[in-house]
PDB file of C-alpha atoms in Angstrom:
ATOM      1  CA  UNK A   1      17.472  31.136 -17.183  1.00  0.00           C
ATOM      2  CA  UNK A   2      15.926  30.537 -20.362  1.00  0.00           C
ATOM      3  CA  UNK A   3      13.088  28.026 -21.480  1.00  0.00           C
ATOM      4  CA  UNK A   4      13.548  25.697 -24.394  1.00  0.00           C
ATOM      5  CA  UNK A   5      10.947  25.172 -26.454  1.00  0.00           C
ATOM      6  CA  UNK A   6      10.806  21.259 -27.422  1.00  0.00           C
ATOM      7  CA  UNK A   7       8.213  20.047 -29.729  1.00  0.00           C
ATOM      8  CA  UNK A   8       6.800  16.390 -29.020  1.00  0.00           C
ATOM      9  CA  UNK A   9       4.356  14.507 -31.302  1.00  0.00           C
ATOM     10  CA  UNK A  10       1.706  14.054 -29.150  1.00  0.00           C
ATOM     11  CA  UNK A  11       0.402  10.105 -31.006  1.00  0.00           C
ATOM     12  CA  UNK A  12       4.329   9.134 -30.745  1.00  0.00           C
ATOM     13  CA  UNK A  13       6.610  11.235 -28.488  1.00  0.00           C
ATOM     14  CA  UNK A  14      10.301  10.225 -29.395  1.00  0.00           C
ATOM     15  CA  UNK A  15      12.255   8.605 -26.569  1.00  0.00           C
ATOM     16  CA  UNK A  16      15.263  11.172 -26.887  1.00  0.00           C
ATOM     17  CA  UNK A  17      13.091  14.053 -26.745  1.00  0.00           C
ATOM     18  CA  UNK A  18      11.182  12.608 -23.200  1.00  0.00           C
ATOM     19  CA  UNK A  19      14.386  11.739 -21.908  1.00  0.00           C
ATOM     20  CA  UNK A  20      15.555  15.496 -22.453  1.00  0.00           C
ATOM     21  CA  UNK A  21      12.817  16.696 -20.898  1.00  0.00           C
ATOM     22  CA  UNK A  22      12.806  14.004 -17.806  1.00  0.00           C
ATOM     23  CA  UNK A  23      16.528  14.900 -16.962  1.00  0.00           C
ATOM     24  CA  UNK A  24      15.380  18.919 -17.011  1.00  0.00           C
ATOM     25  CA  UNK A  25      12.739  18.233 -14.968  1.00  0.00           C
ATOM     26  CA  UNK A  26      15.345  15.293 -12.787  1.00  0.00           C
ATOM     27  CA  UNK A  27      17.687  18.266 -12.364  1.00  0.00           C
ATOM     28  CA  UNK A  28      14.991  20.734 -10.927  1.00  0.00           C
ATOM     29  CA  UNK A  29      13.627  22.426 -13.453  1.00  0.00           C
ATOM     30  CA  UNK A  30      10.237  23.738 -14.066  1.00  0.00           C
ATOM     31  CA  UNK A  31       8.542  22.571 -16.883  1.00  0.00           C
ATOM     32  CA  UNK A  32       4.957  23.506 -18.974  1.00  0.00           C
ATOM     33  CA  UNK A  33       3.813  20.375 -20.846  1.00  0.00           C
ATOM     34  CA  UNK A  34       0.470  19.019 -22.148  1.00  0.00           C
ATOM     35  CA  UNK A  35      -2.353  17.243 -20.606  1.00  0.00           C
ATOM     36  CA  UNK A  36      -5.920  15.810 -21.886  1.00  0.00           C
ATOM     37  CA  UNK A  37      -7.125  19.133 -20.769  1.00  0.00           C
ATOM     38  CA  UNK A  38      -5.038  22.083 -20.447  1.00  0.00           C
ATOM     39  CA  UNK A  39      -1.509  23.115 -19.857  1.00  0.00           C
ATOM     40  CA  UNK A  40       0.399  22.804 -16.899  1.00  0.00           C
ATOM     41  CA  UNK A  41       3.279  23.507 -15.077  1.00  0.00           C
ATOM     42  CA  UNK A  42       4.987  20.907 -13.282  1.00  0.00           C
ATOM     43  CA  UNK A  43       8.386  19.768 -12.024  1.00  0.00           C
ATOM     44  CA  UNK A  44       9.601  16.542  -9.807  1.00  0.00           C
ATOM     45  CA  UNK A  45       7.568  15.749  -6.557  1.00  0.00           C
ATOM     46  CA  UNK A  46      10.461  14.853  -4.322  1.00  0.00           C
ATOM     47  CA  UNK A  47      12.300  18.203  -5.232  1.00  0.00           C
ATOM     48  CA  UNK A  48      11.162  20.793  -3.004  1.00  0.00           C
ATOM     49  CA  UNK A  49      13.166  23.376  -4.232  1.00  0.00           C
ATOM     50  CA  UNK A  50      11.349  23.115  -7.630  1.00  0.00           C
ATOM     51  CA  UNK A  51       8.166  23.570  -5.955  1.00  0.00           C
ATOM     52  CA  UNK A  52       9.569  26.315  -3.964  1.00  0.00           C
ATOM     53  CA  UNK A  53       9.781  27.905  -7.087  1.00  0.00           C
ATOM     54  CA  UNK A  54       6.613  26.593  -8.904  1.00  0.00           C
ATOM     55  CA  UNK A  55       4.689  28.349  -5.743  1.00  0.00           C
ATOM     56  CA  UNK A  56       6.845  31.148  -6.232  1.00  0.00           C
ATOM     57  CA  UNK A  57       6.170  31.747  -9.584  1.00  0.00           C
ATOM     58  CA  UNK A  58       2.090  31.038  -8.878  1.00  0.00           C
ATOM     59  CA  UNK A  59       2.328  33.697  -6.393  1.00  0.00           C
ATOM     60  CA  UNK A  60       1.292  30.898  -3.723  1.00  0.00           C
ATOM     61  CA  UNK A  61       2.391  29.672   0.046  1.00  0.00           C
ATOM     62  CA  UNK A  62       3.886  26.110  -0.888  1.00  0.00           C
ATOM     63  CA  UNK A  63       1.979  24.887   2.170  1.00  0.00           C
ATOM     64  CA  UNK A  64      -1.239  26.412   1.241  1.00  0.00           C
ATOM     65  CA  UNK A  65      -1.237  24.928  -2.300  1.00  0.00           C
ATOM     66  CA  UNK A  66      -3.418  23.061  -3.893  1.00  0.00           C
ATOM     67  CA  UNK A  67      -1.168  21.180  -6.354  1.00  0.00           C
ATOM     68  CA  UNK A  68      -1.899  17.756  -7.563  1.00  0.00           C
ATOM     69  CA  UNK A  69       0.188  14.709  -8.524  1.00  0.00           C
ATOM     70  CA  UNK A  70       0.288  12.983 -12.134  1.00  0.00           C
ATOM     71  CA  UNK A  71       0.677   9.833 -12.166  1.00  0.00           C
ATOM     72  CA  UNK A  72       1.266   7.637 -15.465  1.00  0.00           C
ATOM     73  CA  UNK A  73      -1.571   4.847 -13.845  1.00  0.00           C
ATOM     74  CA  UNK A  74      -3.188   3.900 -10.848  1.00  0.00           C
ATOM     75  CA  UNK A  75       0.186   1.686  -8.944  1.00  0.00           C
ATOM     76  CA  UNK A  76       1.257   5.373  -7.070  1.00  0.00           C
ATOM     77  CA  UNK A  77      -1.942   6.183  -5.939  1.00  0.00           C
ATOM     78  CA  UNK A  78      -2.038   4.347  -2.611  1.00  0.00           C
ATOM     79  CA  UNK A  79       1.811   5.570  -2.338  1.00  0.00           C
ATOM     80  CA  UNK A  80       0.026   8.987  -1.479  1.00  0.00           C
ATOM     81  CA  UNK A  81      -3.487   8.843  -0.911  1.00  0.00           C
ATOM     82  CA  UNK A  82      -5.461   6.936   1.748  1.00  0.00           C
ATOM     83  CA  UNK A  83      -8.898   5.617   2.318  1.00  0.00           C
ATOM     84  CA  UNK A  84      -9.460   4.231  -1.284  1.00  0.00           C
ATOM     85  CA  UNK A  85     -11.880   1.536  -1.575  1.00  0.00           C
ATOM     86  CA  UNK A  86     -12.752  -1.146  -3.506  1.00  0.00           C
ATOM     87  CA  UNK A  87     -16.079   0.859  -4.937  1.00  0.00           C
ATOM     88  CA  UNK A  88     -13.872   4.081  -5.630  1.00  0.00           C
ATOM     89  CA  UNK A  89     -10.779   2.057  -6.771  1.00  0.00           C
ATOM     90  CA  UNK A  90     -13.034   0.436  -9.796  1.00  0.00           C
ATOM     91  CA  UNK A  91     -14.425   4.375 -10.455  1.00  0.00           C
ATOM     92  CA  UNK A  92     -10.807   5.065 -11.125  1.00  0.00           C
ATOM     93  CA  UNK A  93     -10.256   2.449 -12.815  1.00  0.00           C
ATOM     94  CA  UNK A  94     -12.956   3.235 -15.127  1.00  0.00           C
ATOM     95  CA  UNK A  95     -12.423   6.906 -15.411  1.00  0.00           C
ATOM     96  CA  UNK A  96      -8.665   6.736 -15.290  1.00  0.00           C
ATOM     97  CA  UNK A  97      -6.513   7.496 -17.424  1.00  0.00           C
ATOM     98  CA  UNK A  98      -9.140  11.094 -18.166  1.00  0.00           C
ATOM     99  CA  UNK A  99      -9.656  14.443 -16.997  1.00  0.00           C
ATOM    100  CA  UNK A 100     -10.182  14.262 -13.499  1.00  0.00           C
ATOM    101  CA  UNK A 101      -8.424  15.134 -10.524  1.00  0.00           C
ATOM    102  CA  UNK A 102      -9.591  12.982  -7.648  1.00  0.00           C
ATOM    103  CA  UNK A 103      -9.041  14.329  -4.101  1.00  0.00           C
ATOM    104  CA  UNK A 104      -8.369  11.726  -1.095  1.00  0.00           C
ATOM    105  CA  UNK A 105      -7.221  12.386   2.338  1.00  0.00           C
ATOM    106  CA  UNK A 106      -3.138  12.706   2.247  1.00  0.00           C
ATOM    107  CA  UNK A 107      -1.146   9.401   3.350  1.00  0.00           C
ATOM    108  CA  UNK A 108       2.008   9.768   5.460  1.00  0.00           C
ATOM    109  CA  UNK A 109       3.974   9.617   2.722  1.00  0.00           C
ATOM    110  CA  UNK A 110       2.628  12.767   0.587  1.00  0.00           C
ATOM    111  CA  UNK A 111       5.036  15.138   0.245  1.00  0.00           C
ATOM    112  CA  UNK A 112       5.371  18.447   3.013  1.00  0.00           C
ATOM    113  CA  UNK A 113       6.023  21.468   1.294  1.00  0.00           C
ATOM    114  CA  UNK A 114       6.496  24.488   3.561  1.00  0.00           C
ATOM    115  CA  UNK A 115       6.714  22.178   6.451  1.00  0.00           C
ATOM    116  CA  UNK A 116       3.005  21.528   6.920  1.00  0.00           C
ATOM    117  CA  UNK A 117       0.931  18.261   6.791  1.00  0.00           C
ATOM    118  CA  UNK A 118      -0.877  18.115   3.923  1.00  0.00           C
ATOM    119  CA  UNK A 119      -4.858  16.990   4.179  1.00  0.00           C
ATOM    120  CA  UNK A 120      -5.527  16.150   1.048  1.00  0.00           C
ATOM    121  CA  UNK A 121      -4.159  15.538  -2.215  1.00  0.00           C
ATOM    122  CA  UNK A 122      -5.222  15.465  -5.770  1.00  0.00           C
ATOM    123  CA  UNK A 123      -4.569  13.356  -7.839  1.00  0.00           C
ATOM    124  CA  UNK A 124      -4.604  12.841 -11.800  1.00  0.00           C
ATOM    125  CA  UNK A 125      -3.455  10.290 -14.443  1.00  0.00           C
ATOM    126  CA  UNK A 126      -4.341  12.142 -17.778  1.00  0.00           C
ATOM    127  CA  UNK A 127      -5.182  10.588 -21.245  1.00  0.00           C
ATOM    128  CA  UNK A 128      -2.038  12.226 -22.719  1.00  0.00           C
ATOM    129  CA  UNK A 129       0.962  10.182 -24.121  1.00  0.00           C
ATOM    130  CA  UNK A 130       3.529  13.008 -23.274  1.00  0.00           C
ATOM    131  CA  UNK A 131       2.133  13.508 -19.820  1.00  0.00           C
ATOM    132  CA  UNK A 132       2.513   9.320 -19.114  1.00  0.00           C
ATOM    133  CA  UNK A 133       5.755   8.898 -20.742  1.00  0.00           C
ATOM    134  CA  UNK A 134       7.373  11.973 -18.443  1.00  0.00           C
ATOM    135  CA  UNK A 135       6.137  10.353 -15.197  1.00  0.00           C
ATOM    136  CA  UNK A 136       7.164   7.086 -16.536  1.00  0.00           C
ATOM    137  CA  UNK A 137      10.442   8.253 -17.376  1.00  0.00           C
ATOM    138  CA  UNK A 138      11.210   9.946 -14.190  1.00  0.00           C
ATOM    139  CA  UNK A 139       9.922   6.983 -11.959  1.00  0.00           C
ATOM    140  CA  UNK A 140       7.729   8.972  -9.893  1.00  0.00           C
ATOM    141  CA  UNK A 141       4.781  11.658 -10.357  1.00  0.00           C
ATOM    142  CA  UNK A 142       5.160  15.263 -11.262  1.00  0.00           C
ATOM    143  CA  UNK A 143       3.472  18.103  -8.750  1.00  0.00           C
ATOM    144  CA  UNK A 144       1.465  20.263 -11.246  1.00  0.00           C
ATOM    145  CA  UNK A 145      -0.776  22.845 -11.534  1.00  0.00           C
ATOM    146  CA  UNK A 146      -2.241  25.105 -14.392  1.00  0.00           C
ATOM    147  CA  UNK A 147      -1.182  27.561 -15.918  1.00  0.00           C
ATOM    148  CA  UNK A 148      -4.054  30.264 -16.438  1.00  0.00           C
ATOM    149  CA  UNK A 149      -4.387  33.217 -18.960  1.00  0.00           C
ATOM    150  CA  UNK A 150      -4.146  36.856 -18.089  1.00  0.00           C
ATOM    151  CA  UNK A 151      -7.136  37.281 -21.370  1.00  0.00           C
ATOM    152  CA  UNK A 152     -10.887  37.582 -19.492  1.00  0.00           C
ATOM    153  CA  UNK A 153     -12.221  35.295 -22.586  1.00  0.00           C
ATOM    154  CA  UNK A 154      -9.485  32.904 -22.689  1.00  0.00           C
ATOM    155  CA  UNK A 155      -8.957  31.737 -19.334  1.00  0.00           C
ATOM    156  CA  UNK A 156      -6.051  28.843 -19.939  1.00  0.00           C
ATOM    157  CA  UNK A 157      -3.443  29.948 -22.841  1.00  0.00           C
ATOM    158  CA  UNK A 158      -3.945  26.967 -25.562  1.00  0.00           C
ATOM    159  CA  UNK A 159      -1.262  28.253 -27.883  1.00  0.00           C
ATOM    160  CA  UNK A 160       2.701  26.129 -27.381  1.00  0.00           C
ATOM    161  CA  UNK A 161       4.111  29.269 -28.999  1.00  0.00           C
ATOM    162  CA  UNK A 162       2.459  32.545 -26.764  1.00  0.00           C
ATOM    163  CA  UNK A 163       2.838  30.183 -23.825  1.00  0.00           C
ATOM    164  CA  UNK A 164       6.374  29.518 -24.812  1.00  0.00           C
ATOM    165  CA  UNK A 165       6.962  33.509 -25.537  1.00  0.00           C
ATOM    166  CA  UNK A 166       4.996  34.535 -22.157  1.00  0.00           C
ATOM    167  CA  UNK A 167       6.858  31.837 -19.667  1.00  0.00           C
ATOM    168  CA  UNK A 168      10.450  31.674 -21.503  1.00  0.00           C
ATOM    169  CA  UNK A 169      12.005  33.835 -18.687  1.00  0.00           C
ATOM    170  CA  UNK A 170      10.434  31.854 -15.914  1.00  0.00           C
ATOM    171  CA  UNK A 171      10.327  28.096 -16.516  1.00  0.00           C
ATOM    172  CA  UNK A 172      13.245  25.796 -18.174  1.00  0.00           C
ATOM    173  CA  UNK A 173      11.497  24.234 -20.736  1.00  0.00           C
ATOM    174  CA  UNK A 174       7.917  24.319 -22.516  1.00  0.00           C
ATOM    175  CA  UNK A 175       7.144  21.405 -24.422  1.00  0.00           C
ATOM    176  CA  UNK A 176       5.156  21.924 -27.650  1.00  0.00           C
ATOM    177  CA  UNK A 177       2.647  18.794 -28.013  1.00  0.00           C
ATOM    178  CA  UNK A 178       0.376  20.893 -29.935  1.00  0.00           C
ATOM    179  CA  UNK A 179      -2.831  22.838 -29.216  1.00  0.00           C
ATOM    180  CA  UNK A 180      -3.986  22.649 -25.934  1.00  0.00           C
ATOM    181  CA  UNK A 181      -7.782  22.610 -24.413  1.00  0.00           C
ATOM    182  CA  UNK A 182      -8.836  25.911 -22.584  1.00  0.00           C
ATOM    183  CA  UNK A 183     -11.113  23.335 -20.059  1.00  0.00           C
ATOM    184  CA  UNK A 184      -9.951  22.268 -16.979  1.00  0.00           C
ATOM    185  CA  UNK A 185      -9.662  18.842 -15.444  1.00  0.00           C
ATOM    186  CA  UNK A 186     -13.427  17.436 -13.288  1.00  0.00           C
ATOM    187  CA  UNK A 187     -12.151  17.887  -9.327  1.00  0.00           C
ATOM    188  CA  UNK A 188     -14.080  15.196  -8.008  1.00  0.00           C
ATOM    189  CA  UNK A 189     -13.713  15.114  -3.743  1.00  0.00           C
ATOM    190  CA  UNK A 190     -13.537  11.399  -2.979  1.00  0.00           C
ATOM    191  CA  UNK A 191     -12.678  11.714   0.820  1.00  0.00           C
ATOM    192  CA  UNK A 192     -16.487  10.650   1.891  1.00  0.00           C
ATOM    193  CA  UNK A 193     -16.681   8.260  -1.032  1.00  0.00           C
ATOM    194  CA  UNK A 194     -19.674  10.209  -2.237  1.00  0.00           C
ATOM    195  CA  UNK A 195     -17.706  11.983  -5.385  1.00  0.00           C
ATOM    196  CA  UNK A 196     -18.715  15.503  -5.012  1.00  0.00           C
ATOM    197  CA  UNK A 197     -18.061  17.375  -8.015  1.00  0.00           C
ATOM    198  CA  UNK A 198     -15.786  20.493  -6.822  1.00  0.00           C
ATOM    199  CA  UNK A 199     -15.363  22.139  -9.970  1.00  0.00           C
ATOM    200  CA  UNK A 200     -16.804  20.631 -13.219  1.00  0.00           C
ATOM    201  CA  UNK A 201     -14.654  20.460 -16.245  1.00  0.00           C
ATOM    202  CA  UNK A 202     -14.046  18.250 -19.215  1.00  0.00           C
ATOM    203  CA  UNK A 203     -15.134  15.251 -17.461  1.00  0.00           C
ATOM    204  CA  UNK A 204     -18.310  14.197 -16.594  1.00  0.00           C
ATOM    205  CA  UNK A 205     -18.069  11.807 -13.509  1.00  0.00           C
ATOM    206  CA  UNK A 206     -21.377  10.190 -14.110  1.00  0.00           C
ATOM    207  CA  UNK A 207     -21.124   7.955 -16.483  1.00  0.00           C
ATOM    208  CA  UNK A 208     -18.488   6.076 -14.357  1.00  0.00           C
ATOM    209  CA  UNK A 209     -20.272   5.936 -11.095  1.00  0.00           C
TER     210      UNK A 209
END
């Protein structure tokens, strides 16, 4: 297996070149694409094979990870998180589509990898026209997670073509929507309704509370 490197516009992604790259990701593959914040590697939600080998290739127990959902709006939310209220539903709705990844308490219907229950699950919907139109596209959210950089100073690769030269071997497809960020999404825990800042990032939560 080799990657192919596709290059999107990130303003006005062509419909032929999403479509290639939601029937590569339909058909199982793994696949590093552009967010609002950083790179990340994702593939279909419902295929656990894929995330077999997503966790794989992390080095990670697919039980054990942390891996969140993109969603291209708030309608799948509910589909796999619980306990959202009005108060935090008009947060998200405020803050949403941005960089944040929200955590809530798992519904029934999240996805088991390895065979466990999951707890929680994270969720993001991020302000990036590539990211949307993929989810769209495929008719259901992506599992993702980042992709981080073996360089002590830069600790998420920015650059389509080193990612695309370092990850050829090991993914099916890299899409080039131009230079990435090197900051992470805001992990904001929203289980107690308090929004407790787990890691801060390129949001800032505050100005939507």
């Amino acid at each position: 297996m080799a990657a192919t490197l596709l290059r999107i516009h990130p303003d006005n992604p062509p419909q032929n070149r999403i479509q290639q790259a939601v029937d590569i990701i339909r058909n199982g593959g793994l696949v590093i694409y552009p967010t609002d914040t950083i790179y990340g590697l994702g593939c279909d939600i419902h295929n656990a094979k894929a995330v077999e080998k997503l966790c794989r290739l992390k080095g990670i127990q697919p039980d054990k990870a942390n891996l969140s959902f993109i969603c291209s709006d708030l309608s799948h939310i509910t589909d796999y998180a619980n306990g959202i209220t009005t108060p935090v539903y008009k947060v998200l709705k405020k803050a949403l589509p941005g960089p944040f990844t929200f955590i809530f308490e798992a519904s029934t219907k999240a996805p088991r990898y390895g065979g466990a229950k999951r707890k929680t699950v994270g969720i993001r919907v991020p302000d990036n026209q590539i990211c949307i139109q993929l989810v769209q596209g495929l008719g259901n959210p992506i599992v993702s997670t980042s992709i981080r950089d073996d360089d002590e100073i830069l600790e998420y690769s920015t650059d389509p073509d080193l990612i695309f030269e370092k990850y050829r071997p090991l993914v099916d497809l890299v899409i080039d929507g131009g230079y990435g960020n090197n900051i992470a999404s805001t992990v904001v825990d929203c289980t107690n309704e308090d929004f407790e800042i787990i890691r801060q990032g390129a949001g800032d939560i505050e100005q939507y509370l």
